[in-house]
mmCIF file of C-alpha atoms and ligand atoms in Angstrom:
data_model
loop_
_atom_site.group_PDB
_atom_site.id
_atom_site.type_symbol
_atom_site.label_atom_id
_atom_site.label_comp_id
_atom_site.label_asym_id
_atom_site.label_seq_id
_atom_site.Cartn_x
_atom_site.Cartn_y
_atom_site.Cartn_z
ATOM 1 C CA MET M 1 3.741 -10.958 -23.180
ATOM 2 C CA LYS M 2 6.116 -8.467 -21.811
ATOM 3 C CA ILE M 3 4.964 -6.974 -18.407
ATOM 4 C CA GLY M 4 6.436 -3.514 -17.200
ATOM 5 C CA PHE M 5 6.909 -3.537 -13.379
ATOM 6 C CA ILE M 6 7.220 0.540 -11.751
ATOM 7 C CA GLY M 7 8.001 1.168 -8.466
ATOM 8 C CA LEU M 8 10.227 -1.932 -6.457
ATOM 9 C CA GLY M 9 9.603 -0.697 -2.792
ATOM 10 C CA ILE M 10 8.590 -3.381 -0.202
ATOM 11 C CA MET M 11 5.592 -4.463 -2.030
ATOM 12 C CA GLY M 12 6.222 -4.167 -5.461
ATOM 13 C CA SER M 13 9.623 -5.640 -5.396
ATOM 14 C CA ARG M 14 8.276 -8.928 -3.824
ATOM 15 C CA MET M 15 5.225 -8.966 -6.211
ATOM 16 C CA ALA M 16 7.523 -8.674 -9.314
ATOM 17 C CA MET M 17 9.790 -11.406 -8.039
ATOM 18 C CA ASN M 18 6.663 -13.620 -7.617
ATOM 19 C CA LEU M 19 5.712 -12.826 -11.415
ATOM 20 C CA ILE M 20 9.302 -13.815 -12.391
ATOM 21 C CA LYS M 21 9.010 -17.080 -10.294
ATOM 22 C CA ASN M 22 5.907 -17.951 -11.958
ATOM 23 C CA GLY M 23 7.565 -17.388 -15.557
ATOM 24 C CA PHE M 24 6.290 -13.925 -16.799
ATOM 25 C CA SER M 25 8.852 -11.825 -18.463
ATOM 26 C CA LEU M 26 9.454 -8.370 -17.101
ATOM 27 C CA ILE M 27 11.064 -5.268 -17.769
ATOM 28 C CA VAL M 28 11.467 -3.135 -14.506
ATOM 29 C CA TYR M 29 12.010 0.532 -13.438
ATOM 30 C CA ASN M 30 12.640 2.025 -10.104
ATOM 31 C CA ARG M 31 13.591 5.600 -9.069
ATOM 32 C CA SER M 32 16.418 4.178 -6.997
ATOM 33 C CA LYS M 33 17.875 1.553 -9.087
ATOM 34 C CA GLU M 34 19.980 -0.538 -6.660
ATOM 35 C CA LYS M 35 16.232 -1.896 -5.373
ATOM 36 C CA ALA M 36 15.942 -3.537 -8.901
ATOM 37 C CA GLN M 37 19.282 -5.507 -8.146
ATOM 38 C CA PRO M 38 17.587 -8.913 -6.817
ATOM 39 C CA LEU M 39 15.026 -8.873 -9.882
ATOM 40 C CA LEU M 40 17.833 -8.312 -12.051
ATOM 41 C CA SER M 41 19.772 -11.019 -10.956
ATOM 42 C CA ALA M 42 16.715 -13.362 -11.336
ATOM 43 C CA GLY M 43 16.145 -12.167 -15.160
ATOM 44 C CA ALA M 44 14.485 -9.226 -15.199
ATOM 45 C CA GLU M 45 15.499 -6.368 -17.594
ATOM 46 C CA TRP M 46 16.156 -2.784 -16.741
ATOM 47 C CA SER M 47 14.862 0.381 -18.108
ATOM 48 C CA ASP M 48 16.287 3.553 -17.183
ATOM 49 C CA LEU M 49 12.889 5.566 -17.755
ATOM 50 C CA PRO M 50 9.236 4.932 -17.564
ATOM 51 C CA SER M 51 8.836 6.473 -20.972
ATOM 52 C CA LYS M 52 11.358 3.948 -22.487
ATOM 53 C CA LEU M 53 9.932 0.880 -20.481
ATOM 54 C CA ALA M 54 6.323 1.912 -21.512
ATOM 55 C CA GLY M 55 7.154 1.472 -25.567
ATOM 56 C CA ARG M 56 8.820 -2.248 -24.819
ATOM 57 C CA VAL M 57 5.869 -3.513 -22.977
ATOM 58 C CA ASP M 58 2.409 -4.863 -23.488
ATOM 59 C CA MET M 59 0.922 -4.393 -20.290
ATOM 60 C CA LEU M 60 1.969 -2.283 -17.229
ATOM 61 C CA ILE M 61 1.505 -2.664 -13.507
ATOM 62 C CA THR M 62 2.397 -0.282 -10.806
ATOM 63 C CA MET M 63 2.857 -0.220 -7.028
ATOM 64 C CA LEU M 64 3.922 3.308 -6.119
ATOM 65 C CA SER M 65 3.827 5.420 -3.127
ATOM 66 C CA THR M 66 0.916 7.962 -3.399
ATOM 67 C CA PRO M 67 -1.340 9.686 -6.199
ATOM 68 C CA GLU M 68 1.141 11.958 -6.644
ATOM 69 C CA ALA M 69 3.891 9.613 -7.590
ATOM 70 C CA VAL M 70 1.553 7.537 -10.100
ATOM 71 C CA GLU M 71 0.631 10.903 -11.841
ATOM 72 C CA GLU M 72 4.025 12.151 -11.992
ATOM 73 C CA LEU M 73 5.350 8.866 -13.677
ATOM 74 C CA ALA M 74 2.484 8.557 -15.857
ATOM 75 C CA THR M 75 1.952 11.704 -17.270
ATOM 76 C CA GLY M 76 5.299 13.943 -16.215
ATOM 77 C CA GLU M 77 8.217 14.455 -17.994
ATOM 78 C CA ASN M 78 9.240 11.046 -19.446
ATOM 79 C CA GLY M 79 6.008 9.602 -18.385
ATOM 80 C CA PHE M 80 4.520 6.094 -19.471
ATOM 81 C CA LEU M 81 0.843 6.929 -20.464
ATOM 82 C CA ASN M 82 1.227 8.382 -23.768
ATOM 83 C CA LYS M 83 4.054 5.846 -24.663
ATOM 84 C CA LEU M 84 2.222 2.397 -24.034
ATOM 85 C CA PRO M 85 1.219 0.475 -27.089
ATOM 86 C CA GLY M 86 -2.812 1.202 -27.957
ATOM 87 C CA GLY M 87 -4.689 -1.641 -26.698
ATOM 88 C CA SER M 88 -2.371 -2.586 -23.550
ATOM 89 C CA LEU M 89 -3.263 -2.368 -20.158
ATOM 90 C CA TRP M 90 -2.244 -0.759 -17.081
ATOM 91 C CA MET M 91 -2.884 -2.244 -13.882
ATOM 92 C CA ASP M 92 -2.296 0.351 -11.054
ATOM 93 C CA CYS M 93 -2.060 -1.369 -7.486
ATOM 94 C CA THR M 94 -0.869 1.543 -5.466
ATOM 95 C CA THR M 95 -3.092 2.513 -2.366
ATOM 96 C CA VAL M 96 -4.980 5.590 -4.256
ATOM 97 C CA ASN M 97 -8.272 7.442 -3.691
ATOM 98 C CA PRO M 98 -11.157 6.400 -5.898
ATOM 99 C CA SER M 99 -11.453 9.883 -7.343
ATOM 100 C CA PHE M 100 -8.038 9.730 -8.636
ATOM 101 C CA THR M 101 -8.318 6.034 -9.907
ATOM 102 C CA GLN M 102 -11.390 7.342 -12.008
ATOM 103 C CA LYS M 103 -9.162 10.190 -13.429
ATOM 104 C CA MET M 104 -6.234 7.968 -14.139
ATOM 105 C CA ALA M 105 -9.031 5.548 -15.830
ATOM 106 C CA LYS M 106 -10.145 8.517 -17.981
ATOM 107 C CA LEU M 107 -6.588 9.301 -18.934
ATOM 108 C CA ALA M 108 -5.920 5.787 -20.180
ATOM 109 C CA ASP M 109 -8.863 5.761 -22.030
ATOM 110 C CA GLN M 110 -8.216 8.972 -23.834
ATOM 111 C CA ASN M 111 -4.776 7.057 -24.559
ATOM 112 C CA HIS M 112 -6.442 4.160 -25.989
ATOM 113 C CA ILE M 113 -5.126 2.173 -22.939
ATOM 114 C CA ARG M 114 -7.133 -0.156 -20.647
ATOM 115 C CA PHE M 115 -6.973 0.103 -17.086
ATOM 116 C CA VAL M 116 -7.621 -1.769 -13.876
ATOM 117 C CA ASP M 117 -7.189 -0.621 -10.283
ATOM 118 C CA ALA M 118 -5.937 -3.598 -8.225
ATOM 119 C CA PRO M 119 -4.639 -2.417 -4.923
ATOM 120 C CA VAL M 120 -3.846 -5.138 -2.148
ATOM 121 C CA ALA M 121 -4.880 -6.087 1.024
ATOM 122 C CA GLY M 122 -1.828 -7.856 2.846
ATOM 123 C CA SER M 123 1.733 -6.662 3.549
ATOM 124 C CA LYS M 124 5.473 -7.361 3.436
ATOM 125 C CA LYS M 125 4.933 -10.883 3.965
ATOM 126 C CA PRO M 126 2.211 -12.016 1.863
ATOM 127 C CA ALA M 127 3.662 -10.063 -0.874
ATOM 128 C CA GLU M 128 6.808 -12.165 -0.447
ATOM 129 C CA THR M 129 4.653 -15.421 -0.084
ATOM 130 C CA GLY M 130 2.040 -14.643 -2.870
ATOM 131 C CA GLN M 131 -0.857 -14.469 -0.455
ATOM 132 C CA LEU M 132 -2.215 -11.169 -1.311
ATOM 133 C CA LEU M 133 -5.802 -9.960 -1.579
ATOM 134 C CA PHE M 134 -6.322 -8.208 -4.535
ATOM 135 C CA LEU M 135 -9.279 -5.680 -4.860
ATOM 136 C CA VAL M 136 -10.046 -4.864 -8.214
ATOM 137 C CA GLY M 137 -11.879 -2.245 -10.181
ATOM 138 C CA GLY M 138 -12.550 -2.310 -14.063
ATOM 139 C CA LYS M 139 -14.095 -3.695 -17.049
ATOM 140 C CA ARG M 140 -14.740 -7.668 -16.535
ATOM 141 C CA GLU M 141 -12.984 -8.423 -19.464
ATOM 142 C CA ASP M 142 -9.768 -6.657 -18.534
ATOM 143 C CA VAL M 143 -9.858 -8.106 -15.063
ATOM 144 C CA VAL M 144 -10.370 -11.662 -16.682
ATOM 145 C CA PHE M 145 -7.189 -10.885 -18.576
ATOM 146 C CA CYS M 146 -5.330 -10.034 -15.221
ATOM 147 C CA GLU M 147 -6.203 -13.039 -13.909
ATOM 148 C CA PRO M 148 -2.949 -15.260 -14.177
ATOM 149 C CA LEU M 149 -1.286 -12.263 -12.679
ATOM 150 C CA PHE M 150 -3.052 -12.132 -9.630
ATOM 151 C CA LYS M 151 -2.856 -15.775 -9.228
ATOM 152 C CA ALA M 152 1.031 -15.576 -9.300
ATOM 153 C CA MET M 153 1.064 -12.748 -6.797
ATOM 154 C CA GLY M 154 -1.886 -13.226 -4.665
ATOM 155 C CA LYS M 155 -4.415 -16.074 -3.075
ATOM 156 C CA LYS M 156 -7.738 -14.289 -4.121
ATOM 157 C CA PHE M 157 -8.968 -11.335 -6.223
ATOM 158 C CA ILE M 158 -12.166 -9.703 -5.822
ATOM 159 C CA HIS M 159 -13.742 -7.663 -8.615
ATOM 160 C CA VAL M 160 -15.970 -5.210 -6.670
ATOM 161 C CA GLY M 161 -16.969 -3.227 -9.997
ATOM 162 C CA GLU M 162 -16.208 -0.398 -12.178
ATOM 163 C CA SER M 163 -12.708 1.811 -12.264
ATOM 164 C CA GLY M 164 -12.462 2.975 -8.987
ATOM 165 C CA MET M 165 -14.272 0.411 -6.750
ATOM 166 C CA GLY M 166 -11.048 -1.276 -5.746
ATOM 167 C CA SER M 167 -9.761 1.880 -4.682
ATOM 168 C CA ALA M 168 -13.090 2.606 -2.715
ATOM 169 C CA LEU M 169 -13.009 -0.967 -0.871
ATOM 170 C CA LYS M 170 -9.185 -0.291 -0.016
ATOM 171 C CA MET M 171 -10.056 3.075 1.539
ATOM 172 C CA VAL M 172 -12.681 1.072 3.689
ATOM 173 C CA PHE M 173 -10.177 -1.625 4.698
ATOM 174 C CA ASN M 174 -7.534 0.974 5.610
ATOM 175 C CA LEU M 175 -9.839 2.949 7.709
ATOM 176 C CA LEU M 176 -10.400 -0.191 9.831
ATOM 177 C CA LEU M 177 -6.528 -1.228 10.098
ATOM 178 C CA GLY M 178 -5.474 2.217 11.192
ATOM 179 C CA GLU M 179 -8.359 2.905 13.512
ATOM 180 C CA ALA M 180 -7.808 -0.451 15.258
ATOM 181 C CA MET M 181 -4.007 -0.126 15.466
ATOM 182 C CA ILE M 182 -4.660 3.277 17.463
ATOM 183 C CA ALA M 183 -7.199 1.941 19.713
ATOM 184 C CA PHE M 184 -4.916 -0.856 20.669
ATOM 185 C CA ALA M 185 -1.982 1.087 21.278
ATOM 186 C CA GLU M 186 -4.067 3.370 23.301
ATOM 187 C CA ALA M 187 -5.093 0.281 25.256
ATOM 188 C CA LEU M 188 -1.753 -0.822 26.001
ATOM 189 C CA ASN M 189 -0.730 2.724 27.174
ATOM 190 C CA LEU M 190 -3.552 3.088 29.476
ATOM 191 C CA GLY M 191 -3.166 -0.373 30.561
ATOM 192 C CA GLU M 192 0.684 -0.304 31.746
ATOM 193 C CA ASN M 193 0.097 3.458 33.253
ATOM 194 C CA LEU M 194 -2.228 1.630 35.479
ATOM 195 C CA GLY M 195 0.099 -0.764 36.245
ATOM 196 C CA LEU M 196 -0.597 -3.689 34.453
ATOM 197 C CA LYS M 197 2.343 -5.682 32.589
ATOM 198 C CA ARG M 198 2.756 -5.697 28.823
ATOM 199 C CA SER M 199 3.355 -9.468 28.548
ATOM 200 C CA VAL M 200 -0.079 -9.589 30.436
ATOM 201 C CA LEU M 201 -2.409 -6.943 28.532
ATOM 202 C CA LEU M 202 -0.931 -8.754 25.194
ATOM 203 C CA ASP M 203 -1.778 -12.516 26.469
ATOM 204 C CA VAL M 204 -5.379 -11.285 27.546
ATOM 205 C CA LEU M 205 -6.249 -8.769 24.736
ATOM 206 C CA LEU M 206 -4.766 -10.495 21.610
ATOM 207 C CA GLU M 207 -6.734 -13.450 22.686
ATOM 208 C CA SER M 208 -10.027 -11.635 22.608
ATOM 209 C CA PRO M 209 -13.030 -10.723 20.551
ATOM 210 C CA VAL M 210 -12.522 -6.758 21.334
ATOM 211 C CA THR M 211 -9.101 -6.909 19.492
ATOM 212 C CA ALA M 212 -8.713 -6.881 15.430
ATOM 213 C CA PRO M 213 -7.482 -10.397 14.627
ATOM 214 C CA TYR M 214 -4.619 -9.149 12.585
ATOM 215 C CA LEU M 215 -2.810 -7.365 15.760
ATOM 216 C CA SER M 216 -1.639 -10.907 16.536
ATOM 217 C CA ALA M 217 0.680 -10.809 13.686
ATOM 218 C CA LYS M 218 2.016 -7.492 15.333
ATOM 219 C CA ARG M 219 2.670 -8.933 18.739
ATOM 220 C CA MET M 220 6.654 -8.957 18.497
ATOM 221 C CA HIS M 221 6.396 -5.291 17.608
ATOM 222 C CA PHE M 222 4.655 -4.441 20.735
ATOM 223 C CA GLU M 223 6.647 -6.962 22.714
ATOM 224 C CA GLN M 224 10.056 -5.907 21.543
ATOM 225 C CA GLU M 225 9.353 -2.350 20.831
ATOM 226 C CA ASN M 226 10.999 -3.289 17.148
ATOM 227 C CA PHE M 227 8.936 -1.543 14.723
ATOM 228 C CA GLU M 228 10.568 -2.771 11.670
ATOM 229 C CA THR M 229 8.720 -1.698 8.718
ATOM 230 C CA GLU M 230 6.093 -3.733 7.285
ATOM 231 C CA PHE M 231 3.935 -1.212 6.213
ATOM 232 C CA PRO M 232 5.065 2.477 6.626
ATOM 233 C CA LEU M 233 3.487 4.780 8.933
ATOM 234 C CA ARG M 234 3.530 7.476 6.649
ATOM 235 C CA TRP M 235 1.690 5.691 3.877
ATOM 236 C CA MET M 236 -0.914 4.745 6.748
ATOM 237 C CA GLN M 237 -1.214 8.642 7.311
ATOM 238 C CA LYS M 238 -1.641 9.082 3.817
ATOM 239 C CA ASP M 239 -4.329 6.308 3.278
ATOM 240 C CA LEU M 240 -6.445 7.780 6.100
ATOM 241 C CA GLN M 241 -6.060 11.378 4.434
ATOM 242 C CA LEU M 242 -6.935 9.899 1.064
ATOM 243 C CA ALA M 243 -10.089 8.199 3.107
ATOM 244 C CA SER M 244 -10.974 11.784 4.650
ATOM 245 C CA GLN M 245 -10.650 13.339 1.273
ATOM 246 C CA SER M 246 -13.010 10.661 -0.066
ATOM 247 C CA ALA M 247 -15.725 11.220 2.779
ATOM 248 C CA TYR M 248 -15.401 15.251 1.887
ATOM 249 C CA GLN M 249 -16.077 14.567 -1.836
ATOM 250 C CA ASN M 250 -19.169 12.362 -0.949
ATOM 251 C CA ASP M 251 -20.174 14.800 1.562
ATOM 252 C CA ILE M 252 -20.103 12.341 4.554
ATOM 253 C CA ALA M 253 -18.801 12.846 8.030
ATOM 254 C CA LEU M 254 -16.046 10.451 9.427
ATOM 255 C CA PRO M 255 -15.060 12.298 13.010
ATOM 256 C CA ALA M 256 -13.213 9.485 14.309
ATOM 257 C CA LEU M 257 -11.186 8.943 11.303
ATOM 258 C CA ASN M 258 -10.346 12.875 11.183
ATOM 259 C CA VAL M 259 -8.999 12.645 14.646
ATOM 260 C CA ILE M 260 -7.000 9.598 14.304
ATOM 261 C CA LYS M 261 -5.341 10.596 10.773
ATOM 262 C CA GLU M 262 -3.744 13.666 12.788
ATOM 263 C CA VAL M 263 -2.356 11.531 15.179
ATOM 264 C CA TYR M 264 -0.250 9.610 12.696
ATOM 265 C CA ALA M 265 0.511 12.955 11.376
ATOM 266 C CA LEU M 266 1.928 14.055 14.614
ATOM 267 C CA ALA M 267 3.861 10.585 14.826
ATOM 268 C CA LYS M 268 5.264 11.125 11.342
ATOM 269 C CA ARG M 269 6.460 14.827 12.207
ATOM 270 C CA GLN M 270 8.119 13.341 15.277
ATOM 271 C CA GLY M 271 10.189 10.963 13.009
ATOM 272 C CA PHE M 272 8.225 7.540 12.975
ATOM 273 C CA GLY M 273 7.139 7.830 9.502
ATOM 274 C CA THR M 274 9.111 5.092 7.739
ATOM 275 C CA ASP M 275 8.706 2.883 10.873
ATOM 276 C CA ASP M 276 6.089 0.461 11.065
ATOM 277 C CA PHE M 277 2.682 1.745 11.850
ATOM 278 C CA SER M 278 2.471 -0.017 14.737
ATOM 279 C CA ALA M 279 5.283 2.509 15.994
ATOM 280 C CA ILE M 280 2.027 4.603 16.727
ATOM 281 C CA TYR M 281 2.261 2.674 20.388
ATOM 282 C CA ALA M 282 5.815 3.996 20.905
ATOM 283 C CA PHE M 283 4.797 7.597 19.695
ATOM 284 C CA LEU M 284 2.173 7.439 22.417
ATOM 285 C CA LYS M 285 4.329 5.954 25.006
ATOM 286 C CA LYS M 286 6.759 8.859 24.115
ATOM 287 C CA ASN M 287 4.334 11.591 24.647
ATOM 288 C CA ASN M 288 2.961 9.924 27.696
ATOM 289 C CA GLU M 289 6.145 10.041 29.352
ATOM 290 C CA LYS M 290 6.060 11.969 32.874
ATOM 291 C CA PRO M 291 8.434 15.219 32.929
ATOM 292 C CA GLU M 292 11.364 14.775 35.305
HETATM 293 P P1 LIG X 301 7.776 1.753 -0.510
HETATM 294 O O1 LIG X 301 8.497 0.763 0.053
HETATM 295 O O2 LIG X 301 7.872 3.224 0.190
HETATM 296 O O3 LIG X 301 7.733 1.991 -1.892
HETATM 297 C C1 LIG X 301 7.377 3.126 -2.697
HETATM 298 C C2 LIG X 301 7.740 2.855 -3.821
HETATM 299 O O4 LIG X 301 7.137 4.157 -4.956
HETATM 300 C C3 LIG X 301 9.311 3.018 -4.592
HETATM 301 O O5 LIG X 301 9.381 2.211 -5.573
HETATM 302 C C4 LIG X 301 9.576 4.531 -4.631
HETATM 303 O O6 LIG X 301 10.663 4.746 -5.265
HETATM 304 C C5 LIG X 301 8.229 4.707 -5.423
HETATM 305 N N1 LIG X 301 8.042 6.440 -5.398
HETATM 306 C C6 LIG X 301 7.587 7.113 -4.707
HETATM 307 N N2 LIG X 301 7.606 8.502 -4.890
HETATM 308 C C7 LIG X 301 8.026 8.437 -5.963
HETATM 309 C C8 LIG X 301 8.414 9.335 -7.118
HETATM 310 N N3 LIG X 301 8.079 10.694 -6.851
HETATM 311 N N4 LIG X 301 8.874 9.173 -8.483
HETATM 312 C C9 LIG X 301 9.612 7.882 -8.520
HETATM 313 N N5 LIG X 301 9.084 6.942 -7.655
HETATM 314 C C10 LIG X 301 8.620 7.156 -6.520
HETATM 315 O O7 LIG X 301 5.986 1.461 -0.356
HETATM 316 P P2 LIG X 301 5.516 -0.022 -0.273
HETATM 317 O O8 LIG X 301 5.167 -0.282 1.338
HETATM 318 O O9 LIG X 301 5.722 -0.893 -1.121
HETATM 319 O O10 LIG X 301 4.034 0.542 -0.607
HETATM 320 C C11 LIG X 301 3.570 0.881 -2.023
HETATM 321 C C12 LIG X 301 2.123 0.989 -2.159
HETATM 322 O O11 LIG X 301 1.312 -0.100 -1.868
HETATM 323 C C13 LIG X 301 1.535 2.509 -1.075
HETATM 324 O O12 LIG X 301 0.407 2.842 -1.829
HETATM 325 C C14 LIG X 301 1.233 1.784 0.219
HETATM 326 O O13 LIG X 301 -0.023 2.502 0.442
HETATM 327 C C15 LIG X 301 0.557 0.432 -0.381
HETATM 328 N N6 LIG X 301 0.455 -0.776 0.306
HETATM 329 C C16 LIG X 301 1.535 -0.974 1.122
HETATM 330 C C17 LIG X 301 1.535 -1.927 2.217
HETATM 331 C C18 LIG X 301 2.704 -2.400 2.971
HETATM 332 O O14 LIG X 301 2.234 -3.177 3.933
HETATM 333 N N7 LIG X 301 3.702 -1.808 2.760
HETATM 334 C C19 LIG X 301 0.353 -2.929 1.916
HETATM 335 C C20 LIG X 301 -0.971 -2.677 1.222
HETATM 336 C C21 LIG X 301 -0.759 -1.439 0.377
HETATM 337 P P3 LIG X 301 11.883 4.797 -4.404
HETATM 338 O O15 LIG X 301 12.565 2.989 -4.237
HETATM 339 O O16 LIG X 301 13.024 5.231 -5.491
HETATM 340 O O17 LIG X 301 11.936 5.501 -3.365
#
């Protein structure tokens, strides 16, 4: 089986490498070709257009940034969707909103393509070590078909329901991720401005049940104010925006989320967008500096 892989950013490049390490045969495409180089050295083939790639594969995986990027590559000029062979399977791992996923699933179906949404929980390191958790929506037989791929790239997959349910669960995950990060960053900023040492705050809070456990893995970011990117802040803002949109479409109110997403939006405007999302701490610190 030939697998196409489109989107070789922080996550996609590492996921694709794990497929190669597990013996899968890959044809890859990325907007910026240089990011494909390590994969080409490891044996992947290159295709210079999504449409051309689609004609050479039995299955396609996409790991792009936003719904807009997915739609453009699927249906735009040189898009892959109407070039994939009938009966082939498209797995979209991009974090998108459930209504967008359902739209893509319908388009795929109209083109006789099977579709699975499989966004991931876990960041750069789990992507590298094959420890991702896949949140999967789609038909049972298609999910079963994808199982060897989930095993090569992740530690576990959960089949949540029909198309869009993987994306729905991902919205829920990232609401918690984004809100917990802001709560912690605000707590650190308050504590430090009250005269507490940052090291003391980190020691106490990261051991305490009031703090989300995942924040322990971010300790060095706060300690050294080094926000080397694992999960870009701009994609956190995008995910919270999509969660807000999903809430609107389902007529429910998420008041805290709608404030918090705008804090990330301001941080992006101030130049923190490509830093790790933990840089929201630095954004709050900067905006709390006392005037001279
Ligand atoms: P990234 O490093 O920014 O990679 C984004 C990818 O999308 C790149 O391959 C980029 O191409 C491509 N792309 C963006 N816009 C495009 C366009 N208009 N046309 C063609 N290609 C385009 O992001 P990432 O961290 O790997 O994240 C990928 C997805 O996974 C996002 O939906 C994110 O929310 C989700 N996610 C990320 C993490 C994480 O920790 N990083 C964890 C879970 C889920 P170029 O290389 O040419 O820019």
